[in-house]
């Protein structure tokens, strides 16, 4: 049994299906109802009243030569020569039960099949036609799409955003028509005043403005500024969220439906089946209508039972049945004509393509895309019911409409007050604003004239408009996986004011081309895949950066296989490459960057010092950390780099430090941490300008006494080695030492002389085998306030007065 709720929901579903029924389907449904009623009426009459009445025929009154022909009425008359006496009939000597028996037998033997079963056959055909008429609504591959389409169509019609977008479109069309009417007389006067001369520049400018309005303004119907004086013109937050969700649902449904045309094929097959069914029914029903007769001759094998071998039978419902079937055939003929018309409509019209040309001709919704396959077919069917339904759906197919909705949402949620509350300060004290995961940039952003640093992360459409010219203090911008586009006026402002740009992307193709024209840019950070697709090839996949003539710093974080050279301007002073463990195959580009003062090549899988560094005579800092360096024999070639003051070679595989390190007379910082050094050459201690020496994470077992030659040494890191003692020269001569780290060694004691390190501000002794601390630590006043890092129990070996210091 069906529940009331199921019946009610089914009725609602059938009511919504009428949107996809064209006028011929409606008429065919009504015709099927009439055909069904005729079939049921005929079948009911046959079930309740159908039968034959049979009387015996005397053998003397029948012509045996043609026993099957109907018997004339003369056999029931008296012979002409008989005396005229009152007719009393002929005695048949049959009782009532015999008559019933003969009538039943003759009904099945003498009456043809079509006289007995034609109403039931037509009823069966009608039910088949009735089921085939709505087959595409219930077929598993089509029903879900149809229900989803009807649901989306209903939501599109009910959405407040639909009414708002259409009203904005109407206002724009009205404004455009009024502008065109106002401008048209001027254009006509100008053209009629001179037929042989060229139009004036002002006329051409005016006409171009008019044509630009006609091409651009209708495309953006939702960019009209809403009337804020009317409170009802705006949408609340829930309506905006529902509209945004509806845009996404329509987008996904469109992609799903345009992938196939199963609905079109099922509907076409359904229509072809109905036409073929019509032809089949008419082909055999029409000839049989003339064969339905009233009189029939019956010859049952009942002579021994009744004494008669021939009976004359009459079919009482033959005339009524004939007229009902004629009416049925007439209705069926009309049904077939409608089916043939539907087939011609299907095959003569491209139903798998739908164009919104009518909306474009009206000058609105020019950006609505054309549709294909099942979605196009469903809209063609809906147009037969109401063409305005497609117009309402087009609101949620328009990218411009969605853009305007996002703009309104941003204006409501991201106003100036909220953005102002999010402004912070960076480490340099500059004002910073960071926006994450917004669909667009809020308009209020461009009103902050004092903002210096702008960070945009995961912005779907980061469009920088001409209003960015109001941000006069903007100097630094971060774009993290943002699709950024720039208007010409905004680009001009960025060229004059932007100094630092951080850009993070996935593929090099995502880098916007406008960054190559930022002629005022001084610092550029690029993070992403910078190699060719699949990591093959050695080419520079970025565009030329030679136009960035003021570029001083270039930081590349990706998987490069070639160091850029010709592609960079000669003004570059600092080049940093973080290659994430990918080997750089071509380093010749460094020779062309003769002006470099700082070079940093990390994670490049370098095994030797690049020879291209010899051409950088002005180099001051070289950072080759996190590579695969095993030998430093090429240090001798760096003697020409007389300005080199910083050398970082940490996190490599260096086994020994060659004596050629002594040629680097200008070194002030040497970082050899986390290598495999076991000893230090004496030539190292000839670098009298050295201020910072970092040797953590090596295999050193002894520190030479020549360490005292570093008179200017301020930082010494010997942590994570194998040292068992420290030379006293370290404490007697390195009086400028401020930071000493000897943690995680094997020190058993500390030599006297700590009192000479008056500048010492940080001392790390953790992880050793010390039993006590020297009392001289009390003379190191810079260690107060947490500068001494040691186990707590060792602190108690010092006198109280020293601990209190």
XYZ file of C-alpha atoms in Angstrom, residues 100-666:
567
model
C -27.415 -21.221 -23.268
C -25.029 -23.976 -24.153
C -25.233 -23.270 -27.871
C -24.760 -19.509 -27.302
C -21.625 -20.085 -25.254
C -20.177 -22.500 -27.771
C -20.946 -20.295 -30.736
C -19.536 -17.200 -28.941
C -16.142 -18.835 -28.941
C -16.345 -20.704 -32.260
C -18.296 -18.459 -34.581
C -17.355 -14.990 -33.299
C -13.944 -13.820 -34.686
C -11.168 -12.951 -32.196
C -11.151 -9.231 -32.899
C -14.843 -9.007 -31.992
C -14.082 -10.582 -28.628
C -10.636 -9.157 -27.731
C -10.182 -5.927 -29.682
C -11.133 -3.669 -26.710
C -8.642 -5.475 -24.497
C -5.916 -5.236 -27.115
C -6.513 -1.517 -27.543
C -6.473 -1.100 -23.774
C -3.115 -2.863 -23.617
C -1.730 -0.682 -26.413
C -2.989 2.441 -24.690
C -1.296 1.490 -21.444
C 1.959 0.883 -23.309
C 1.698 4.287 -24.977
C 0.861 5.863 -21.666
C 3.933 4.303 -20.040
C 6.202 5.251 -22.935
C 5.081 8.868 -22.700
C 6.805 9.352 -19.318
C 9.535 6.751 -19.683
C 12.333 9.343 -19.802
C 11.173 10.701 -16.450
C 11.702 7.328 -14.766
C 14.620 5.793 -16.654
C 17.512 5.392 -14.147
C 20.079 7.185 -16.313
C 17.847 10.200 -16.890
C 15.518 10.566 -13.921
C 18.228 11.780 -11.522
C 19.422 14.437 -13.967
C 15.909 15.617 -14.685
C 15.001 15.887 -11.010
C 18.248 17.727 -10.296
C 17.606 20.105 -13.190
C 14.076 20.859 -12.030
C 15.319 21.401 -8.495
C 18.004 23.832 -9.667
C 15.555 25.598 -11.945
C 13.122 26.085 -9.081
C 15.861 27.444 -6.817
C 17.054 29.787 -9.546
C 13.549 31.175 -9.946
C 13.069 31.576 -6.204
C 16.478 33.072 -5.423
C 16.421 36.783 -4.516
C 19.649 37.212 -6.433
C 17.827 36.330 -9.664
C 15.383 39.181 -9.234
C 18.166 41.562 -8.296
C 20.420 40.639 -11.224
C 17.571 40.893 -13.748
C 16.493 44.257 -12.357
C 20.060 45.552 -12.621
C 20.169 44.292 -16.194
C 16.920 46.078 -17.010
C 18.216 49.320 -15.493
C 21.413 49.067 -17.511
C 19.509 48.395 -20.741
C 17.317 51.422 -20.080
C 20.307 53.611 -19.352
C 22.096 52.402 -22.460
C 19.069 53.035 -24.703
C 18.667 56.527 -23.316
C 22.370 57.246 -23.904
C 22.160 55.901 -27.426
C 19.107 58.039 -28.203
C 20.862 61.114 -26.837
C 24.041 60.523 -28.831
C 22.460 59.382 -32.097
C 21.223 62.853 -33.280
C 24.724 64.306 -32.822
C 26.254 61.539 -34.871
C 23.681 61.992 -37.616
C 24.264 65.743 -37.805
C 27.993 65.220 -38.037
C 27.691 62.626 -40.781
C 25.209 64.667 -42.838
C 27.192 67.897 -42.615
C 30.036 66.514 -44.643
C 29.823 63.651 -47.110
C 33.293 63.935 -48.625
C 35.488 64.814 -45.641
C 36.685 62.633 -42.854
C 34.954 62.805 -39.454
C 36.515 65.024 -36.846
C 38.602 63.480 -34.070
C 35.998 64.435 -31.500
C 33.325 62.619 -33.462
C 35.481 59.522 -33.754
C 36.191 59.623 -30.038
C 32.503 60.004 -29.273
C 31.560 57.148 -31.565
C 34.260 54.916 -30.123
C 32.993 55.697 -26.647
C 29.469 54.758 -27.701
C 30.641 51.512 -29.292
C 32.694 50.701 -26.218
C 29.615 51.236 -24.063
C 27.580 48.979 -26.297
C 30.186 46.261 -26.099
C 31.189 46.451 -22.470
C 28.371 47.766 -20.354
C 25.769 45.138 -21.276
C 28.307 42.464 -20.512
C 28.522 43.716 -16.940
C 24.924 44.180 -15.926
C 25.693 43.469 -12.319
C 28.366 46.153 -12.038
C 25.813 48.890 -11.672
C 26.126 50.494 -8.257
C 23.040 49.553 -6.282
C 20.696 52.130 -4.878
C 21.627 52.210 -1.240
C 18.675 54.384 -0.349
C 16.410 51.403 -0.761
C 16.979 48.868 1.957
C 15.137 46.186 0.047
C 17.639 46.348 -2.825
C 20.340 44.534 -0.876
C 20.538 40.887 0.106
C 21.123 39.614 3.580
C 23.961 37.256 4.388
C 21.912 34.057 4.177
C 20.590 34.955 0.712
C 24.105 35.682 -0.511
C 25.428 32.394 0.845
C 22.571 30.478 -0.784
C 23.192 32.246 -4.077
C 26.909 31.408 -3.953
C 26.105 27.771 -3.236
C 23.635 27.781 -6.129
C 26.312 29.105 -8.491
C 28.535 26.172 -7.530
C 25.717 23.647 -7.928
C 24.811 24.987 -11.367
C 28.467 24.879 -12.405
C 28.845 21.242 -11.365
C 25.518 20.215 -12.881
C 26.467 21.867 -16.147
C 29.762 19.981 -16.272
C 27.932 16.740 -15.497
C 25.146 17.163 -18.065
C 27.300 18.469 -20.884
C 29.425 15.356 -20.728
C 26.735 13.182 -22.376
C 23.419 13.305 -24.273
C 21.619 10.335 -22.748
C 18.427 12.333 -22.055
C 18.247 13.444 -25.680
C 18.717 9.887 -26.921
C 16.152 8.419 -24.536
C 13.539 11.033 -25.462
C 14.198 10.507 -29.174
C 13.915 6.739 -28.800
C 10.720 7.196 -26.805
C 9.172 9.355 -29.521
C 10.234 6.949 -32.287
C 8.692 4.076 -30.323
C 5.370 5.907 -30.006
C 5.267 6.631 -33.741
C 6.091 3.022 -34.599
C 3.458 1.870 -32.123
C 0.920 4.143 -33.785
C 1.743 2.737 -37.209
C 1.459 -0.825 -35.918
C -1.933 -0.280 -34.265
C -3.396 1.536 -37.252
C -2.087 -1.056 -39.705
C -4.109 -3.917 -38.237
C -6.974 -2.142 -36.462
C -8.345 -0.206 -39.420
C -8.981 -3.273 -41.674
C -10.648 -5.142 -38.819
C -13.199 -2.430 -38.125
C -15.130 -3.314 -41.291
C -15.166 -6.989 -40.334
C -17.141 -6.522 -37.146
C -20.627 -7.843 -38.148
C -23.951 -8.465 -36.438
C -24.897 -11.902 -37.918
C -22.861 -15.088 -37.805
C -23.439 -18.756 -38.826
C -22.390 -21.308 -36.253
C -21.971 -25.030 -36.898
C -21.147 -26.597 -33.553
C -20.703 -30.322 -33.179
C -23.812 -30.715 -31.130
C -26.227 -32.559 -33.400
C -26.513 -35.468 -31.085
C -27.237 -33.105 -28.231
C -29.688 -30.715 -29.873
C -30.734 -32.305 -33.150
C -29.451 -29.304 -35.091
C -26.152 -28.790 -36.833
C -26.503 -25.145 -37.940
C -27.383 -22.119 -35.842
C -27.857 -18.491 -36.770
C -26.255 -16.145 -34.172
C -26.437 -12.370 -33.639
C -23.776 -10.246 -31.821
C -25.672 -7.615 -29.894
C -22.663 -5.286 -29.167
C -21.234 -5.276 -32.657
C -22.557 -1.843 -33.643
C -21.538 -0.214 -30.367
C -18.137 -1.880 -30.501
C -17.610 -0.724 -34.090
C -18.379 2.898 -33.231
C -16.131 2.868 -30.140
C -13.272 1.420 -32.102
C -13.773 4.006 -34.829
C -13.514 6.722 -32.191
C -10.392 5.049 -30.821
C -8.762 4.965 -34.265
C -9.595 8.627 -34.770
C -7.950 9.562 -31.473
C -5.024 7.323 -32.331
C -4.641 9.068 -35.677
C -4.437 12.461 -33.966
C -1.928 10.991 -31.512
C 0.212 9.753 -34.390
C 0.178 13.125 -36.132
C 1.487 14.759 -32.956
C 4.181 12.084 -32.657
C 5.289 12.683 -36.253
C 5.417 16.420 -35.556
C 7.566 15.756 -32.475
C 9.963 13.658 -34.553
C 10.273 16.361 -37.179
C 10.959 18.903 -34.404
C 13.663 16.687 -32.954
C 15.486 15.995 -36.209
C 15.153 19.439 -37.790
C 16.328 21.439 -34.789
C 19.734 21.175 -33.144
C 18.531 20.304 -29.674
C 21.984 19.425 -28.382
C 23.080 23.046 -28.623
C 21.469 25.958 -26.846
C 22.386 29.568 -27.476
C 21.315 32.613 -25.484
C 21.293 34.684 -28.651
C 17.954 36.276 -27.785
C 19.440 37.671 -24.568
C 22.473 38.939 -26.455
C 20.286 40.679 -29.004
C 18.572 42.497 -26.170
C 21.955 43.747 -25.003
C 22.107 41.887 -21.697
C 23.850 38.806 -20.346
C 26.392 38.796 -23.150
C 28.756 36.624 -21.176
C 26.382 33.668 -20.738
C 28.021 30.680 -22.459
C 26.286 28.411 -24.940
C 25.224 25.018 -23.638
C 25.519 21.546 -25.119
C 24.155 18.010 -24.895
C 21.646 17.192 -22.161
C 21.564 20.602 -20.519
C 20.860 22.243 -23.861
C 18.086 19.731 -24.585
C 16.449 20.301 -21.191
C 16.436 24.056 -21.775
C 14.880 23.574 -25.221
C 12.105 21.571 -23.570
C 11.672 24.191 -20.846
C 11.409 26.910 -23.500
C 8.311 25.213 -24.867
C 6.721 25.779 -21.460
C 8.075 29.251 -20.610
C 11.076 30.969 -22.282
C 11.636 33.072 -19.153
C 12.898 30.016 -17.283
C 16.091 29.966 -19.356
C 16.609 33.661 -18.666
C 16.446 33.053 -14.923
C 18.851 30.154 -15.198
C 21.238 32.318 -17.229
C 21.770 34.503 -14.162
C 23.599 31.593 -12.520
C 25.482 30.730 -15.713
C 26.930 34.226 -16.057
C 30.480 34.693 -14.700
C 29.842 38.412 -14.400
C 26.783 37.798 -12.258
C 28.806 35.577 -9.947
C 31.547 38.194 -9.808
C 29.111 40.885 -8.767
C 27.666 38.637 -6.067
C 31.150 38.004 -4.687
C 31.833 41.723 -4.738
C 28.707 42.452 -2.752
C 29.580 39.722 -0.262
C 33.080 41.097 0.128
C 31.802 44.631 0.566
C 29.529 43.475 3.359
C 31.935 41.136 5.157
C 35.247 42.881 4.516
C 34.605 46.520 5.130
C 37.190 49.164 5.970
C 36.736 48.762 9.723
C 37.409 45.039 9.676
C 40.443 45.378 7.429
C 41.828 48.161 9.593
C 41.579 45.950 12.663
C 43.705 43.289 10.884
C 46.661 45.583 10.174
C 49.763 44.617 12.184
C 53.450 45.537 12.169
C 56.291 43.390 10.833
C 59.768 43.017 12.308
C 60.852 46.267 10.731
C 57.937 48.189 12.173
C 56.110 48.564 8.850
C 52.308 48.319 8.647
C 51.271 44.905 7.277
C 47.956 43.463 6.125
C 47.504 39.780 5.289
C 44.414 38.434 3.478
C 43.918 34.676 3.086
C 41.475 32.586 1.017
C 39.203 35.327 -0.284
C 37.442 34.993 -3.647
C 38.327 38.571 -4.608
C 39.995 41.637 -3.226
C 37.622 43.822 -1.195
C 37.164 47.334 -2.525
C 37.927 48.828 0.903
C 41.496 47.508 0.644
C 42.495 50.230 -1.799
C 41.576 53.003 0.634
C 44.538 52.400 2.992
C 47.028 54.991 1.854
C 49.486 54.281 4.709
C 49.753 50.509 4.196
C 53.340 49.464 3.431
C 53.250 45.637 3.134
C 50.411 43.645 1.567
C 50.259 39.838 1.744
C 47.701 37.997 -0.403
C 47.363 34.234 -0.030
C 45.075 31.882 -1.971
C 43.013 34.703 -3.500
C 40.918 33.316 -6.332
C 40.812 36.519 -8.395
C 43.323 39.048 -7.096
C 42.594 41.856 -9.510
C 44.540 45.050 -8.868
C 42.442 47.904 -10.154
C 43.329 51.525 -10.784
C 42.254 52.319 -7.226
C 45.573 50.926 -5.991
C 47.011 54.315 -6.826
C 45.508 55.474 -3.506
C 47.994 53.190 -1.672
C 50.884 55.610 -1.947
C 52.910 54.000 0.863
C 52.804 50.455 -0.543
C 56.339 49.163 -1.068
C 56.171 45.390 -0.628
C 53.695 42.782 -1.885
C 53.371 39.015 -1.328
C 51.353 36.872 -3.739
C 50.977 33.290 -2.496
C 49.197 31.118 -5.086
C 47.107 34.026 -6.323
C 45.791 34.581 -9.809
C 46.747 38.243 -10.015
C 45.751 40.529 -12.853
C 46.597 44.217 -13.125
C 44.856 47.047 -14.918
C 47.063 49.412 -16.946
C 46.648 52.285 -14.474
C 47.483 49.969 -11.559
C 50.563 48.657 -13.387
C 51.854 52.175 -13.848
C 51.501 52.822 -10.126
C 53.297 49.577 -9.237
C 56.126 50.394 -11.632
C 56.765 53.614 -9.763
C 56.251 52.542 -6.142
C 56.654 48.779 -5.645
C 60.130 47.795 -4.429
C 59.779 44.199 -3.182
C 57.671 41.372 -4.607
C 57.293 37.832 -3.199
C 55.610 35.434 -5.616
C 54.722 31.798 -4.813
C 53.328 29.503 -7.520
C 53.139 25.857 -8.615
C 54.259 26.043 -12.238
C 56.236 28.769 -13.971
C 53.331 29.308 -16.359
C 51.373 30.782 -13.450
C 53.745 33.746 -13.151
C 51.919 36.840 -14.423
C 53.648 38.565 -17.293
C 53.233 42.015 -15.785
C 56.000 41.390 -13.243
C 58.564 41.610 -16.056
C 57.666 45.269 -16.559
C 58.086 46.416 -12.933
C 61.011 48.627 -13.791
C 61.233 50.056 -10.258
C 61.418 46.675 -8.541
C 64.501 46.190 -6.353
C 63.877 42.798 -4.743
C 62.151 39.776 -6.292
C 61.397 36.442 -4.577
C 60.123 33.584 -6.746
C 59.036 30.307 -5.115
C 57.775 27.403 -7.216
C 58.696 24.944 -9.939
C 61.122 26.792 -12.165
C 62.275 23.883 -14.350
C 60.710 22.557 -17.519
C 57.767 20.159 -17.355
C 58.840 16.803 -16.018
C 62.199 18.140 -14.956
C 63.684 17.643 -18.437
C 65.711 20.238 -20.241
C 68.043 22.931 -19.011
C 66.260 26.020 -20.303
C 65.279 29.096 -18.334
C 61.491 28.826 -18.282
C 60.864 32.338 -16.977
C 60.698 35.406 -19.096
C 63.533 37.887 -19.402
C 64.210 39.964 -16.316
C 66.531 42.375 -18.066
C 63.869 45.088 -18.024
C 64.084 45.127 -14.228
C 67.031 47.499 -14.351
C 66.808 48.446 -10.692
C 66.656 44.847 -9.464
C 69.219 44.316 -6.707
C 68.108 41.071 -5.022
C 66.786 37.906 -6.720
C 65.708 34.912 -4.624
C 64.712 31.704 -6.425
C 63.169 28.781 -4.564
C 62.457 25.899 -6.895
C 64.115 23.195 -8.957
C 66.405 25.037 -11.326
C 68.797 23.262 -13.647
C 70.501 26.370 -14.935
C 71.733 29.500 -13.235
C 70.300 32.469 -15.142
C 72.784 34.859 -16.676
C 71.741 36.621 -19.847
C 68.163 36.799 -18.573
C 69.104 39.065 -15.644
C 70.023 42.710 -15.512
C 73.601 43.698 -14.739
C 72.475 45.659 -11.677
C 71.919 42.500 -9.610
C 73.883 42.477 -6.348
C 72.486 39.430 -4.534
C 71.465 36.045 -5.942
C 69.945 33.332 -3.747
C 68.969 29.911 -5.083
C 67.313 27.273 -2.898
C 67.085 24.285 -5.202
C 65.429 21.698 -2.920
C 68.024 18.987 -3.629
C 67.908 19.241 -7.434
C 71.313 19.283 -9.114
C 72.192 22.434 -11.026
C 73.727 21.364 -14.312
C 74.752 24.706 -15.809
C 76.559 27.346 -13.730
C 78.098 29.363 -16.539
C 75.531 32.100 -16.072
C 77.357 33.270 -12.951
C 80.234 34.572 -15.097
C 77.921 37.145 -16.683
C 76.755 38.499 -13.333
C 80.001 40.262 -12.542
C 78.344 42.759 -10.260
C 77.211 40.188 -7.702
C 78.252 40.845 -4.125
C 76.400 37.953 -2.485
C 75.794 34.450 -3.869
C 73.836 31.754 -2.098
C 73.425 28.311 -3.671
C 71.722 25.924 -1.260
C 70.417 22.432 -2.015
C 72.024 22.371 -5.473
C 73.932 19.069 -5.055
C 77.288 20.750 -5.765
C 80.298 18.477 -5.316
C 83.005 21.052 -5.970
C 83.314 24.788 -5.767
C 82.009 26.232 -9.074
C 84.759 27.681 -11.254
C 82.335 30.354 -12.424
C 82.800 32.044 -9.052
C 86.265 33.195 -10.101
C 84.720 35.825 -12.347
C 82.913 37.505 -9.455
C 85.708 39.787 -8.344
C 83.389 41.900 -6.245
C 81.952 38.968 -4.285
C 81.667 39.593 -0.549
C 79.525 36.662 0.657
C 79.431 33.074 -0.586
C 76.931 30.596 0.848
C 77.120 26.974 -0.355
C 75.356 25.268 2.530
C 73.360 22.040 2.153
C 75.260 20.696 -0.842
C 77.488 17.667 -1.427
C 80.943 19.263 -1.255
C 83.674 16.755 -0.421
C 86.836 18.708 -1.139
C 87.774 22.378 -0.976
C 90.890 22.277 -3.133
C 89.432 25.040 -5.306
C 89.760 27.506 -2.430
C 93.085 28.565 -3.887
C 91.268 29.944 -6.896
C 89.289 32.257 -4.663
C 92.363 34.310 -3.762
C 91.358 36.835 -6.399
C 88.143 37.520 -4.497
C 89.823 40.065 -2.265
C 86.507 41.351 -0.893
C 85.214 37.949 0.200
C 84.428 38.340 3.900
C 81.793 35.638 4.484
C 82.113 31.965 3.514
C 79.419 29.488 4.561
C 80.053 25.809 3.789
C 77.953 24.151 6.485
C 75.999 20.920 6.003
C 78.281 19.397 3.388
C 80.646 16.382 3.381
C 84.009 18.126 3.654
C 86.658 15.771 5.036
C 89.574 18.194 5.354
C 90.193 21.901 5.210
C 93.125 22.594 2.861
C 95.939 24.949 3.723
C 94.885 27.142 0.808
C 92.232 28.588 3.076
C 94.941 30.969 4.250
C 94.720 32.969 0.993
C 91.304 34.287 1.993
C 92.761 37.184 3.922
C 89.542 39.190 4.112
